[in-house]
Amino acid sequence: MGTGLWFVSWAIANRMKEAESAQSPLDTGATCFWVRQDHERKMPRDSLITSENDIDIGLELAGDKDEVFTVQEENDRKRQRRKRRDGDREKKKRAHGRRRGSSRGGKREDELQARPEKRERRRRRRTRDSQEAGGRERGEEEQDTIKSSKAAKTKKNIKNEKTRKIEQEEEEEEEERNAKGKKKHGSAKKEEKEEDGGKRTVKEKSQGVKKKKHKKVVETSSEQGTSEEDDKEEEDTGEKEVRPETLTPEELEKLKEAVDERKKLIQGLRGKPWPMKTKLVTLRSFWLLSCLLLYLPEVDVWHQHDLVWSDFWTGYGARGTNGAALWQHAKKDCPQGRGGQCHGLCCLMGLWNHLNSDLYPQGYAQYSVLFYGYYNNQRAIGWLKFRMPLSYFLVGVGTVAYSYMVVIRTMARNANESGVGDDNSFNFSWKIFTSWDYLIGNPETADNRSLLPSPPESFKEAILEEQESRKDDNIHLTRFLRVLANFLVFCVLSRLANFLVLCCFVVRSRKWLPHLLCSASLSEVLLLDGLENHTWWERNEVNMVMSLLGMFCPMLFDVISTLENYHPRVALQWQLGRIFALFLGNLYTFIIALMDEINLKREEEKIIKFNITTWEASLYNGTMVENGTVPPITIQPADVPRGPCWETMVGQEFVRLIISDTMTTYITLLIGDFLRAVLVRFLNYCWCWDLEAGFPSYSEFDVSGNVLGLIFNQGMIWMGAFYAPCLPALNVLRLHVSMYLQCWAVMCCNVPQERVFKASGSNNFYMAMLLVILFLSTLPAIYTIVTIPPSFDCGPFSGKKRMFDVIQETLESDFPAWFSKVFSYASNPGLVLPFILLMVLAIYYLQSTSKSYKEANVELKKKLQTQNEENKKKNKRAALKAQMDLEEARKAASQAAEQQKNNDASLQDREADGEENQVCQRQFHAKNGRNPPPVRNQERQLPATRAPVPRTYHYGNHGAPGYLPGFPRQIGMEVDAVLDSGSEDEARRRAKNRRAKPQRKAKLVSDDEEDEEDEDEVQRKKGRKKKAKPRDSDEDDEEDNVKSKGSRAARRKAAKEESDEESEDDRQRSKKGRKAASKNEKEGQNKEKEGNVKGKNRKDTGGGKDTKKKNGKLSRLRAVQKPIMKKKNIKDRSYVALDWQVTWGPTLEPGLGLGLAGERLVARSLPTGPGRAQPEMATWARLPVGSPPAGRSMRGLVQCGLGSSRGREPRRPNPWNKTLAIGTWNVTSLGGKEPELVREVERVSGGELVWACFIAPQLSRHVLEFTPVNERVASLRLRVGDRSLAIVCAYGPNSSTEYPAFLESLGGVLDSAPAGDSIVLLGDFNAHVGNNSDTWRGVIGRNGLPDLNPKRCSVIGLLC
Amino acid sequence: MVSPAIALAFIPLLLTLIIRYRYYFALFYRAVLVRAWKDCITGLSREERAYQYVLTQATPGDPDSILEAFDIWCSKVEYISNIGPKKGKILDRLLMEQSPMTVLELGAHCGYSTVRIARALPLGARIYSIEMDQRNAAIAEKIIRLAGFDDDTVELIVNPSDEVIPQLRSQYGLEKLDFVFMDHWKKCYAPDLQMLEGSGLLGKGSMIVADNVLFPGAPKFLRHIRKSGLYEWKVHRATLEYSKGIRDGMAELVYQGIK
């Protein structure tokens, strides 16, 4: 039989060589495949049974020899262990291995010549080795026997005496086999040699082919290198005991001949036009031959080993490694009589195994703590009696349970917060108000940030782009593209397009094809094939491909989503969904493949188990026969066949996955980010286009993708943690490292995403994803735990039917009997079912309670709403009454109007302004009629040194608790974009003004070349002079605003006068007397003064004034007719009120006032520096207003007027700073003053109007144009200082159907604004953003509505 | 030895690159391949072909129709890097706002931008257009005449810009440039700008508009304006002319003088 085997193997080897020389590697592959298919499952049985058959041969060896061999075995084993440890070093050498291999052949020959001396030396060394190693060895052996460790490397225990006995028996049996084998092979060899002396003759016998059912795999170069390396070393040390007994010179000659032949072949190998594979095989065969020559000088041994080696060559060598199976096979085949040599071989093979897969946990760490297989089923460990299997099980299951708990708890907490914490809704406001990230502390980041286009710019551009895209693409194209994109994605996602195609190219030989046809996944194929049968590269190819796909596919999806032309948010959602699907698909393919593999392993396990039993039995028999004759030889634990531990395999797979994932991440960082950044950065100086802005640019930091990656990583951990208990630790390590690495990468080579969309909505988005992944990943883990019986010989649950039996066992043995009894009762379905029922009921109860709570909440909300409605109605009624009252007053008003029309136009304007102011004032009173503000006249007299008061303080009437339910529209935020010097004094002044507001709120206070004191003075004067009447009226209002009677006209008049005068006062306060001069006079003065004024602007506008004079109607108060809007339904209109200082906020009820102020107001960059990151100063920039005197800086800081100005340091106010306050308010909140307003406007514009814009007279000079786009959007351009300011006022409709149109028109306006303009966008967008004033500290007051409506999305959509 | 599977895993990357940069590929095709092919076939230069088309399609004396014809030709037939309609609108607006009396145009190419600028100028304004290439200048001349602008409005100078700029004051009697439009070699942007600064032709408020500062890109120019502090500047972001996927920008500089 041995002859046959040998012969066949030789024949096959030759055939392979032939095939190679015919340059048809595929043929070889096919053969391999065939052989392999047959072999795959039968192999272990074959080998074992063979050994069984061999037993009946008598033994021949002398005892002393055996002893020597045993010692040698031990040596070898030790060496082997050491080698494994040195695996890494060996691996490095691999690269050189192949090249060296060729030269080595020659060396071997020389060595052969010098053999006798060497042998001598070796013998000496051996004895020394045995002496020095003896003690240790023996100790180890003892240990081995005690622990009955099975593998050379592991501490695998076999628990009882019986096994130990069996091992001894096995040794004896092996001896027998050796003897027999030797005989057989020897004769076979001789026979063969007689038949044909030349070794290269081909003996192709079909019988041979059939018999030679040994493993064959394709080999790669690296493997070869390693093996050579190992073998070389092994040889040097391991062959000492070989004795030159019967190797005849002619045989030696023949061998040498063969070697020479090969050598020649190899020398010319490089130049040969063969494929790499062929070359490698040739090289390998040569090397093996030379090895043989060296290693086995004697014929007998030669014959025996020739068998093994040829096995190696044809199967092993040609294919790479197969761990346990081949190992065992070799051991079984290997005649133990020549134990030393054989063990040398075995060790060698083991070493080879390990080195093949050293880096990866497959080999080296296979039996380490990292994996399931390390742990044994010893029930209690140490004096503490630590219940190892139990705790293993409990920890595994507990981890999963705990993860569930944590995730769900976090989700619940987030859900509670999501009412306010929904970032999604604030995006618009984020953009507008907090485009500066206050967290940014270091200048680098600040610079980075400032590279981004400023918000108005980006708004405009985004709008432009969107319009463009809408314009250009027809709907059919878009649809087509979307379908195409989805198809593409589907292709990528689906196994067929992805893996199958890949596989067709991937396969090295055709042996995968049948697999491919039935199963689609590459990983599956590889797993089915048995991972150990492949080289490192092959084995990890799947993981690499998976990682690479995971890396590139998101990019592809990203690009595809741009094809689809969705709204960015939708696109991002799609993208996330696709990535999710991709990852999930990958993961599950992997799992399914793993399951298949598990099943395979279990079948294999069955066979091995059977074999082991028979084998043990035979061993037992053998011992009975040979008892006593043979000195006890401790068998190597590694010789005991071991089942394929599928649990360890699963763990290994996951570790491998994690490792390759990590590597991919690092490589991506290094190449995709770092190298790219370096390239862009340093090549940019000598490149013809802008690399940073253009083609490669820097990579963006993809937040959502990274989060997804983390989530999936976590999923893998959950899945693999049970079978690789140290996986979480490994992962923690990995995450730490990659965190720092990524942090570095982000800081040095990434740019922030151009458009940041929080696709998540809230934290719960990702948490939900995590939960899904948790579920999906624990599902297979738990499935395997519960359904698949553990392997019989490895892991803490070995020997049990199911893993959870460990609990049962513990209950039975570790607890008192009554406890297990109780437990068994408790686990009785009769008890469990009612309990579950109870739980279900409880859940149901809780759910229904929470439901009812929710309903109650909704009810409350509704109530609140109806109350608001009622209030509105009340206001309406009041308005109607007021209208009737005003009918009377109208005559007087028109009279006054006529009078004024004859007068100068500017006066008209002022009047109008006065009127407007009046309206404001009244509106204020009417609006909160229930709660009229107190007269705080005395407060005006407050000393200037009074500490600044927090803003909300002034609005006590609003902020009061009683305010909430009755107030009609308390939406949004109070924004006070007062532009001033930013000094404390300034703030104080503002505060004072505000406080004074109830009396003369909309008065045009500060036209302000004046200091605070001046202003105070003026105010005092004004108060002294004019206050009597207005205050009366205020008091009237306070009492009953509905009842304001005909006195109103008079009051209005008075107010007009007042405002006129005030403005005049403001202008010429010191020069002129405070008397009310006649209007003409005033005009004259005005003109005169304007003539004198130094500023160029004033001149300009003065010139403009003349023209305005001509068409008096359109002068200051620009009222443009718009036929579409007839006046009646004025309710929903909004007006832009511009004033020198209209202090507004809740007092004017701006609804959601959105002002865009700050840095972007001026197209000038902020001064950089450390101050930048400070919120108060950072966002708001300087806006020059008015005409400064020459040589003076005339900029003031635009401040966010909200909140307290406490933190600000007092500064001297710059007298040249102008305050420009812009505000809007809702006509709805005019509270009964609408008709009045309408009438007034009509009066000014000549009867038909609809569009009005109130501006302070002083500002009217600066007006460039007023464009009412439609009833909801209007824009006003002002020339302020040396730049122009576009104020866009918008009023969002309440109904969502109108909303898109509104947004479009708004977009159009923003778009059409000239590029140089600073844009102030303000108005009511009807987008509720909530009242979370913590979030909005300094931006929004506390009066926002808490709820959020969907329109915010549209607004954001427009602006993003 | 890289395995084909790994290589194939890069297919998504490849696809990504192709899709992401499809506009660049299209541009390459239109601006390079088609041009070379047509050059071979017709024996005319690209500009000449454009001129022929414009001549047959446009109404003489009507700048708008000439521009339109150009736009159609450039977007449908072949590609010439004119300023294009979209960025042209920005240019128009800037011109309207600025109302410059003296305009310097660097790089007339085939006269598209010259016509565009001349169209938007106020009465009595004059535009000096510099073109280096003789053949292009001839075509530009024809186009300008075709659009109905005479020598009083447009003065075409056929010389490299770096030679002309120092002579502007002496030879052409210019005192101050109100508006400068740059659309010639992107590498010349920075030196020419420095030359203009040195020549003293720029006064406070002079506006300089430079096309294609992002793609093909003039990084040195941008760096210069960023560092010099002489300008108030901004970049109008737009897309490359006749191509909607390639980002480009037009720099608008307002000379502030030395403070």
Coordinates of N, CA and C in Angstrom, one line a residue, chain A residues 737-803:
Chain A
V737 N -6.9 53.7 19.5 CA -5.9 54.1 18.5 C -6.5 54.9 17.4
S738 N -7.6 54.3 16.9 CA -8.1 55.0 15.7 C -8.7 56.3 16.0
M739 N -9.2 56.5 17.2 CA -9.7 57.8 17.6 C -8.6 58.8 17.5
Y740 N -7.4 58.5 18.1 CA -6.4 59.5 18.0 C -5.9 59.7 16.6
L741 N -5.8 58.6 15.9 CA -5.4 58.7 14.5 C -6.3 59.6 13.7
Q742 N -7.6 59.3 13.9 CA -8.6 60.0 13.1 C -8.6 61.5 13.5
C743 N -8.4 61.7 14.8 CA -8.4 63.1 15.3 C -7.3 63.8 14.6
W744 N -6.2 63.2 14.6 CA -5.0 63.8 13.9 C -5.4 64.0 12.4
A745 N -6.0 63.0 11.8 CA -6.2 63.2 10.4 C -7.2 64.3 10.1
V746 N -8.2 64.4 11.0 CA -9.2 65.4 10.8 C -8.6 66.8 11.0
M747 N -7.7 66.9 12.0 CA -7.1 68.2 12.2 C -6.2 68.6 11.1
C748 N -5.5 67.6 10.6 CA -4.4 68.0 9.6 C -4.8 67.8 8.2
C749 N -5.7 66.9 7.9 CA -5.9 66.8 6.5 C -7.4 66.7 6.0
N750 N -8.3 67.0 6.9 CA -9.7 67.0 6.4 C -10.2 68.4 6.5
V751 N -11.2 68.6 5.7 CA -11.9 69.9 5.8 C -13.3 69.6 6.2
P752 N -14.0 70.5 6.9 CA -15.3 70.2 7.3 C -16.2 70.0 6.1
Q753 N -17.3 69.3 6.3 CA -18.2 69.1 5.2 C -18.8 70.4 4.7
E754 N -18.9 70.4 3.4 CA -19.3 71.6 2.8 C -20.8 72.0 3.2
R755 N -21.6 71.0 3.2 CA -22.9 71.2 3.7 C -23.1 70.2 4.8
V756 N -23.4 70.7 5.9 CA -23.7 69.8 7.0 C -25.1 69.7 7.2
F757 N -25.6 68.5 7.1 CA -26.9 68.2 7.3 C -27.0 67.1 8.4
K758 N -27.8 67.4 9.4 CA -27.9 66.4 10.4 C -29.0 65.5 9.9
A759 N -28.6 64.5 9.3 CA -29.6 63.6 8.7 C -30.3 62.8 9.9
S760 N -29.6 62.8 11.0 CA -30.1 62.0 12.1 C -31.4 62.5 12.6
G761 N -31.6 63.8 12.6 CA -32.7 64.3 13.2 C -32.4 64.5 14.7
S762 N -32.2 63.4 15.3 CA -31.9 63.4 16.7 C -30.9 62.3 17.0
N763 N -30.5 62.3 18.2 CA -29.6 61.2 18.6 C -30.2 59.9 18.4
N764 N -31.5 59.9 18.5 CA -32.2 58.6 18.5 C -32.2 57.9 17.2
F765 N -31.9 58.7 16.2 CA -31.7 58.1 14.8 C -30.6 57.1 14.9
Y766 N -29.5 57.5 15.4 CA -28.4 56.6 15.4 C -28.6 55.5 16.5
M767 N -29.2 55.9 17.5 CA -29.5 54.9 18.6 C -30.4 53.8 18.1
A768 N -31.4 54.3 17.3 CA -32.3 53.3 16.7 C -31.5 52.3 15.8
M769 N -30.6 52.9 15.1 CA -29.8 52.1 14.2 C -29.0 51.1 15.0
L770 N -28.5 51.6 16.1 CA -27.7 50.8 17.0 C -28.5 49.6 17.5
L771 N -29.7 50.0 17.8 CA -30.6 48.9 18.4 C -30.9 47.9 17.3
V772 N -31.2 48.3 16.1 CA -31.4 47.4 15.0 C -30.2 46.5 14.9
I773 N -29.0 47.1 14.8 CA -27.8 46.3 14.6 C -27.6 45.3 15.8
L774 N -27.9 45.9 17.0 CA -27.8 45.0 18.1 C -28.6 43.8 18.0
F775 N -29.9 44.0 17.6 CA -30.8 42.9 17.5 C -30.3 41.9 16.4
L776 N -29.9 42.5 15.2 CA -29.5 41.7 14.1 C -28.2 40.9 14.4
S777 N -27.4 41.5 15.3 CA -26.1 40.8 15.5 C -26.2 39.8 16.7
T778 N -27.1 40.1 17.6 CA -27.2 39.1 18.6 C -28.1 37.9 18.2
L779 N -28.9 38.2 17.2 CA -29.7 37.1 16.7 C -28.9 35.9 16.3
P780 N -28.0 36.0 15.4 CA -27.2 34.8 15.1 C -26.4 34.3 16.2
A781 N -25.9 35.2 17.0 CA -25.1 34.7 18.2 C -25.9 33.8 19.1
I782 N -27.1 34.4 19.4 CA -27.9 33.6 20.3 C -28.4 32.3 19.7
Y783 N -28.7 32.5 18.4 CA -29.2 31.3 17.7 C -28.1 30.1 17.8
T784 N -26.9 30.5 17.6 CA -25.9 29.5 17.6 C -25.7 28.9 19.1
I785 N -25.8 29.8 20.0 CA -25.7 29.4 21.4 C -26.8 28.4 21.7
V786 N -28.0 28.7 21.3 CA -29.1 27.9 21.8 C -29.3 26.6 21.0
T787 N -29.1 26.7 19.7 CA -29.4 25.6 18.8 C -28.3 24.6 18.5
I788 N -27.1 25.2 18.4 CA -26.0 24.3 17.9 C -25.3 23.7 19.1
P789 N -25.2 22.4 19.2 CA -24.4 21.8 20.3 C -23.0 22.2 20.2
P790 N -22.4 22.4 21.3 CA -21.0 22.8 21.3 C -20.1 21.7 20.9
S791 N -18.9 22.0 20.5 CA -17.9 21.0 20.0 C -17.6 20.1 21.2
F792 N -17.3 18.9 20.8 CA -17.2 17.9 21.9 C -15.9 18.0 22.6
D793 N -14.9 18.6 22.0 CA -13.6 18.5 22.7 C -12.9 19.9 22.9
C794 N -13.7 20.9 22.7 CA -13.1 22.2 23.0 C -14.1 23.2 23.6
G795 N -13.5 24.1 24.4 CA -14.4 25.1 24.9 C -15.0 24.7 26.3
P796 N -15.5 25.7 27.0 CA -16.0 25.4 28.3 C -17.3 24.6 28.3
F797 N -17.9 24.4 27.2 CA -19.1 23.6 27.2 C -18.9 22.3 26.6
S798 N -17.7 21.9 26.4 CA -17.5 20.6 25.7 C -18.1 19.5 26.5
G799 N -18.7 18.6 25.8 CA -19.3 17.4 26.5 C -20.7 17.7 26.9
K800 N -21.2 18.9 26.7 CA -22.6 19.1 27.0 C -23.4 19.1 25.7
K801 N -24.6 18.9 25.9 CA -25.5 18.9 24.7 C -25.7 20.3 24.1
R802 N -26.0 21.1 25.0 CA -26.3 22.5 24.6 C -25.5 23.4 25.6
M803 N -25.2 24.6 25.1 CA -24.4 25.4 25.9 C -25.1 25.8 27.2

